[in-house]
PDB file of C-alpha atoms in Angstrom:
ATOM      1  CA  UNK A 175     405.582 179.842  39.579  1.00 42.00           C
ATOM      2  CA  UNK A 176     405.692 177.461  42.504  1.00 45.00           C
ATOM      3  CA  UNK A 177     403.466 178.166  45.526  1.00 40.00           C
ATOM      4  CA  UNK A 178     405.193 177.619  48.822  1.00 40.00           C
ATOM      5  CA  UNK A 179     403.385 175.333  51.298  1.00 37.00           C
ATOM      6  CA  UNK A 180     403.435 177.952  54.069  1.00 34.00           C
ATOM      7  CA  UNK A 181     401.477 180.349  51.817  1.00 38.00           C
ATOM      8  CA  UNK A 182     398.786 177.695  51.360  1.00 32.00           C
ATOM      9  CA  UNK A 183     398.740 177.208  55.127  1.00 32.00           C
ATOM     10  CA  UNK A 184     398.169 180.939  55.668  1.00 37.00           C
ATOM     11  CA  UNK A 185     395.241 180.939  53.203  1.00 35.00           C
ATOM     12  CA  UNK A 186     393.758 177.820  54.819  1.00 37.00           C
ATOM     13  CA  UNK A 187     393.999 179.372  58.275  1.00 35.00           C
ATOM     14  CA  UNK A 188     392.486 182.645  57.038  1.00 41.00           C
ATOM     15  CA  UNK A 189     389.567 180.785  55.465  1.00 42.00           C
ATOM     16  CA  UNK A 190     389.037 178.854  58.692  1.00 43.00           C
ATOM     17  CA  UNK A 191     388.915 182.068  60.712  1.00 40.00           C
ATOM     18  CA  UNK A 192     386.634 183.932  58.261  1.00 41.00           C
ATOM     19  CA  UNK A 193     383.949 181.237  58.112  1.00 40.00           C
ATOM     20  CA  UNK A 194     383.326 181.092  61.884  1.00 41.00           C
ATOM     21  CA  UNK A 195     383.311 184.905  62.032  1.00 41.00           C
ATOM     22  CA  UNK A 196     380.513 185.050  59.446  1.00 44.00           C
ATOM     23  CA  UNK A 197     378.567 182.347  61.269  1.00 41.00           C
ATOM     24  CA  UNK A 198     379.105 184.103  64.602  1.00 42.00           C
ATOM     25  CA  UNK A 199     377.663 187.371  63.220  1.00 47.00           C
ATOM     26  CA  UNK A 200     374.361 185.604  62.528  1.00 52.00           C
ATOM     27  CA  UNK A 201     374.399 183.997  65.978  1.00 52.00           C
ATOM     28  CA  UNK A 202     374.971 187.295  67.751  1.00 88.00           C
ATOM     29  CA  UNK A 203     371.649 188.750  66.624  1.00 94.00           C
ATOM     30  CA  UNK A 204     369.036 188.708  69.370  1.00 96.00           C
ATOM     31  CA  UNK A 205     365.467 189.857  69.902  1.00 97.00           C
ATOM     32  CA  UNK A 206     365.490 192.978  72.082  1.00 96.00           C
ATOM     33  CA  UNK A 207     362.380 194.564  73.595  1.00 96.00           C
ATOM     34  CA  UNK A 208     362.611 198.183  74.705  1.00 94.00           C
ATOM     35  CA  UNK A 209     360.358 200.999  75.866  1.00 94.00           C
ATOM     36  CA  UNK A 210     358.399 199.013  78.445  1.00 90.00           C
ATOM     37  CA  UNK A 211     360.528 199.964  81.416  1.00 80.00           C
ATOM     38  CA  UNK A 212     359.789 203.678  81.153  1.00 69.00           C
ATOM     39  CA  UNK A 213     356.596 205.245  82.401  1.00 72.00           C
ATOM     40  CA  UNK A 214     354.931 207.149  79.592  1.00 72.00           C
ATOM     41  CA  UNK A 215     357.306 205.796  76.953  1.00 77.00           C
ATOM     42  CA  UNK A 216     356.483 207.227  73.538  1.00 92.00           C
ATOM     43  CA  UNK A 217     357.562 204.111  71.653  1.00 96.00           C
ATOM     44  CA  UNK A 218     357.794 200.404  72.338  1.00 97.00           C
ATOM     45  CA  UNK A 219     360.063 198.454  70.002  1.00 97.00           C
ATOM     46  CA  UNK A 220     361.123 194.897  69.380  1.00 98.00           C
ATOM     47  CA  UNK A 221     364.090 194.407  67.097  1.00 97.00           C
ATOM     48  CA  UNK A 222     366.241 191.607  65.811  1.00 97.00           C
ATOM     49  CA  UNK A 223     369.790 192.917  65.752  1.00 96.00           C
ATOM     50  CA  UNK A 224     373.347 192.598  66.946  1.00 95.00           C
ATOM     51  CA  UNK A 225     373.384 194.378  70.333  1.00 91.00           C
ATOM     52  CA  UNK A 226     375.267 197.661  70.490  1.00 88.00           C
ATOM     53  CA  UNK A 227     375.726 197.837  66.728  1.00 89.00           C
ATOM     54  CA  UNK A 228     374.077 199.269  63.635  1.00 87.00           C
ATOM     55  CA  UNK A 229     373.361 195.771  62.292  1.00 91.00           C
ATOM     56  CA  UNK A 230     369.568 195.486  62.374  1.00 94.00           C
ATOM     57  CA  UNK A 231     367.477 192.947  60.485  1.00 96.00           C
ATOM     58  CA  UNK A 232     363.919 193.968  61.433  1.00 98.00           C
ATOM     59  CA  UNK A 233     362.246 196.353  63.890  1.00 98.00           C
ATOM     60  CA  UNK A 234     358.645 196.294  65.088  1.00 98.00           C
ATOM     61  CA  UNK A 235     357.567 199.497  66.871  1.00 98.00           C
ATOM     62  CA  UNK A 236     354.403 201.155  68.121  1.00 97.00           C
ATOM     63  CA  UNK A 237     353.043 203.956  70.207  1.00 96.00           C
ATOM     64  CA  UNK A 238     351.651 202.273  73.325  1.00 95.00           C
ATOM     65  CA  UNK A 239     347.983 201.253  73.035  1.00 94.00           C
ATOM     66  CA  UNK A 240     347.798 202.677  69.476  1.00 96.00           C
ATOM     67  CA  UNK A 241     346.613 199.480  67.796  1.00 97.00           C
ATOM     68  CA  UNK A 242     349.148 199.920  64.985  1.00 98.00           C
ATOM     69  CA  UNK A 243     352.626 198.425  64.511  1.00 98.00           C
ATOM     70  CA  UNK A 244     355.283 199.922  62.263  1.00 98.00           C
ATOM     71  CA  UNK A 245     357.646 197.477  60.566  1.00 98.00           C
ATOM     72  CA  UNK A 246     361.154 198.385  59.386  1.00 98.00           C
ATOM     73  CA  UNK A 247     363.216 195.892  57.381  1.00 98.00           C
ATOM     74  CA  UNK A 248     366.755 197.170  57.032  1.00 96.00           C
ATOM     75  CA  UNK A 249     367.846 195.423  53.823  1.00 95.00           C
ATOM     76  CA  UNK A 250     365.878 194.290  50.792  1.00 94.00           C
ATOM     77  CA  UNK A 251     367.267 193.684  47.300  1.00 91.00           C
ATOM     78  CA  UNK A 252     369.330 195.676  44.806  1.00 92.00           C
ATOM     79  CA  UNK A 253     366.585 195.175  42.188  1.00 92.00           C
ATOM     80  CA  UNK A 254     364.259 197.368  44.283  1.00 94.00           C
ATOM     81  CA  UNK A 255     364.446 201.155  44.013  1.00 95.00           C
ATOM     82  CA  UNK A 256     364.176 203.664  46.892  1.00 96.00           C
ATOM     83  CA  UNK A 257     361.170 205.959  46.761  1.00 96.00           C
ATOM     84  CA  UNK A 258     358.884 203.323  45.270  1.00 96.00           C
ATOM     85  CA  UNK A 259     356.023 201.430  46.856  1.00 97.00           C
ATOM     86  CA  UNK A 260     356.549 197.793  47.765  1.00 97.00           C
ATOM     87  CA  UNK A 261     354.780 194.921  49.458  1.00 97.00           C
ATOM     88  CA  UNK A 262     356.218 192.883  52.302  1.00 98.00           C
ATOM     89  CA  UNK A 263     355.158 189.469  53.563  1.00 98.00           C
ATOM     90  CA  UNK A 264     355.974 188.192  57.028  1.00 98.00           C
ATOM     91  CA  UNK A 265     355.209 184.586  57.901  1.00 98.00           C
ATOM     92  CA  UNK A 266     355.490 182.616  61.136  1.00 98.00           C
ATOM     93  CA  UNK A 267     354.076 179.107  61.349  1.00 94.00           C
ATOM     94  CA  UNK A 268     350.712 179.107  59.545  1.00 95.00           C
ATOM     95  CA  UNK A 269     350.217 182.879  59.984  1.00 97.00           C
ATOM     96  CA  UNK A 270     351.113 185.220  57.153  1.00 98.00           C
ATOM     97  CA  UNK A 271     350.661 188.967  56.743  1.00 98.00           C
ATOM     98  CA  UNK A 272     351.132 190.835  53.463  1.00 98.00           C
ATOM     99  CA  UNK A 273     351.126 194.622  53.651  1.00 98.00           C
ATOM    100  CA  UNK A 274     352.130 197.703  51.642  1.00 98.00           C
ATOM    101  CA  UNK A 275     354.953 200.078  52.401  1.00 98.00           C
ATOM    102  CA  UNK A 276     357.666 202.166  50.858  1.00 98.00           C
ATOM    103  CA  UNK A 277     361.309 201.660  50.030  1.00 97.00           C
ATOM    104  CA  UNK A 278     363.838 203.950  51.689  1.00 97.00           C
ATOM    105  CA  UNK A 279     367.427 204.810  50.838  1.00 96.00           C
ATOM    106  CA  UNK A 280     369.929 202.784  52.864  1.00 94.00           C
ATOM    107  CA  UNK A 281     373.394 204.013  51.884  1.00 91.00           C
ATOM    108  CA  UNK A 282     375.158 201.744  54.384  1.00 89.00           C
ATOM    109  CA  UNK A 283     373.708 198.567  52.882  1.00 90.00           C
ATOM    110  CA  UNK A 284     373.628 199.677  49.263  1.00 92.00           C
ATOM    111  CA  UNK A 285     370.086 198.289  48.940  1.00 94.00           C
ATOM    112  CA  UNK A 286     366.795 199.898  50.018  1.00 97.00           C
ATOM    113  CA  UNK A 287     365.126 199.440  53.381  1.00 97.00           C
ATOM    114  CA  UNK A 288     361.384 198.817  53.714  1.00 98.00           C
ATOM    115  CA  UNK A 289     358.907 200.607  55.959  1.00 98.00           C
ATOM    116  CA  UNK A 290     355.236 199.715  56.414  1.00 98.00           C
ATOM    117  CA  UNK A 291     352.626 199.129  59.101  1.00 98.00           C
ATOM    118  CA  UNK A 292     350.144 196.511  60.304  1.00 97.00           C
ATOM    119  CA  UNK A 293     347.246 196.501  62.750  1.00 98.00           C
ATOM    120  CA  UNK A 294     348.363 195.272  66.177  1.00 97.00           C
ATOM    121  CA  UNK A 295     345.508 192.717  66.072  1.00 97.00           C
ATOM    122  CA  UNK A 296     347.054 191.038  62.988  1.00 97.00           C
ATOM    123  CA  UNK A 297     347.049 187.226  63.601  1.00 97.00           C
ATOM    124  CA  UNK A 298     350.756 187.138  62.723  1.00 98.00           C
ATOM    125  CA  UNK A 299     351.571 188.786  66.063  1.00 97.00           C
ATOM    126  CA  UNK A 300     349.727 186.049  67.970  1.00 97.00           C
ATOM    127  CA  UNK A 301     351.787 183.449  66.066  1.00 97.00           C
ATOM    128  CA  UNK A 302     354.998 185.302  66.927  1.00 97.00           C
ATOM    129  CA  UNK A 303     354.008 185.284  70.606  1.00 97.00           C
ATOM    130  CA  UNK A 304     352.832 181.684  70.380  1.00 96.00           C
ATOM    131  CA  UNK A 305     356.198 180.070  69.874  1.00 91.00           C
ATOM    132  CA  UNK A 306     356.653 179.877  66.103  1.00 95.00           C
ATOM    133  CA  UNK A 307     360.195 178.736  65.266  1.00 97.00           C
ATOM    134  CA  UNK A 308     361.062 181.138  62.440  1.00 97.00           C
ATOM    135  CA  UNK A 309     360.029 184.395  60.830  1.00 98.00           C
ATOM    136  CA  UNK A 310     360.148 184.523  57.026  1.00 98.00           C
ATOM    137  CA  UNK A 311     360.631 188.041  55.655  1.00 98.00           C
ATOM    138  CA  UNK A 312     359.927 188.781  51.985  1.00 98.00           C
ATOM    139  CA  UNK A 313     360.116 192.114  50.169  1.00 97.00           C
ATOM    140  CA  UNK A 314     360.079 191.824  46.382  1.00 89.00           C
ATOM    141  CA  UNK A 315     362.771 189.322  45.392  1.00 87.00           C
ATOM    142  CA  UNK A 316     364.413 189.579  48.824  1.00 92.00           C
ATOM    143  CA  UNK A 317     363.707 186.685  51.186  1.00 95.00           C
ATOM    144  CA  UNK A 318     365.206 186.020  54.605  1.00 96.00           C
ATOM    145  CA  UNK A 319     364.341 183.600  57.398  1.00 97.00           C
ATOM    146  CA  UNK A 320     365.247 184.414  60.982  1.00 97.00           C
ATOM    147  CA  UNK A 321     365.020 182.428  64.195  1.00 96.00           C
ATOM    148  CA  UNK A 322     362.410 183.298  66.789  1.00 97.00           C
ATOM    149  CA  UNK A 323     364.347 181.549  69.546  1.00 94.00           C
ATOM    150  CA  UNK A 324     363.747 183.435  72.781  1.00 92.00           C
ATOM    151  CA  UNK A 325     361.240 185.830  71.169  1.00 97.00           C
ATOM    152  CA  UNK A 326     357.808 184.466  72.165  1.00 97.00           C
ATOM    153  CA  UNK A 327     357.601 186.129  75.585  1.00 97.00           C
ATOM    154  CA  UNK A 328     358.959 189.385  74.170  1.00 97.00           C
ATOM    155  CA  UNK A 329     356.329 189.364  71.409  1.00 98.00           C
ATOM    156  CA  UNK A 330     353.605 188.686  74.002  1.00 97.00           C
ATOM    157  CA  UNK A 331     354.689 191.766  75.994  1.00 97.00           C
ATOM    158  CA  UNK A 332     355.080 193.827  72.801  1.00 97.00           C
ATOM    159  CA  UNK A 333     351.605 192.801  71.603  1.00 97.00           C
ATOM    160  CA  UNK A 334     350.052 193.751  74.943  1.00 96.00           C
ATOM    161  CA  UNK A 335     351.768 197.139  74.883  1.00 96.00           C
ATOM    162  CA  UNK A 336     350.619 197.949  71.316  1.00 97.00           C
ATOM    163  CA  UNK A 337     347.025 196.685  71.495  1.00 96.00           C
ATOM    164  CA  UNK A 338     344.179 199.152  71.811  1.00 94.00           C
ATOM    165  CA  UNK A 339     342.564 198.999  75.269  1.00 90.00           C
TER     166      UNK A 339
END
């Protein structure tokens, strides 16, 4: 069967449109700090996500002045099983933190999410506020590297809000 040239053109155009859309999705994610503008806010959070969507990569949250930071990583790896314990490693520049947590069901992604916590005084947070270029996220066999562009000042404010007085 002979393929008509206009069919090939349609596929070429579709491929050209799909590739920039996938690249754009990654570009649209931003670091967003929330909970500082409210007096007596119960939670301060800093997330890397696509604004006004359910697409979240990682969330750092704390109760103000608690000295503890909760970490939520939305997607891990299909080899990991919900309900089990896991270890995550976050690295920025020379700073690296490895900590335990648990795997949660994430029906939307089809792979588990990870939830754990770190002390707010963890040196990793100083590196995140100090201008490191990327954040490496590892949970089991799942590894991801995200940009920290525009995040340093937000991490500095987040760190100050979470630190014990």
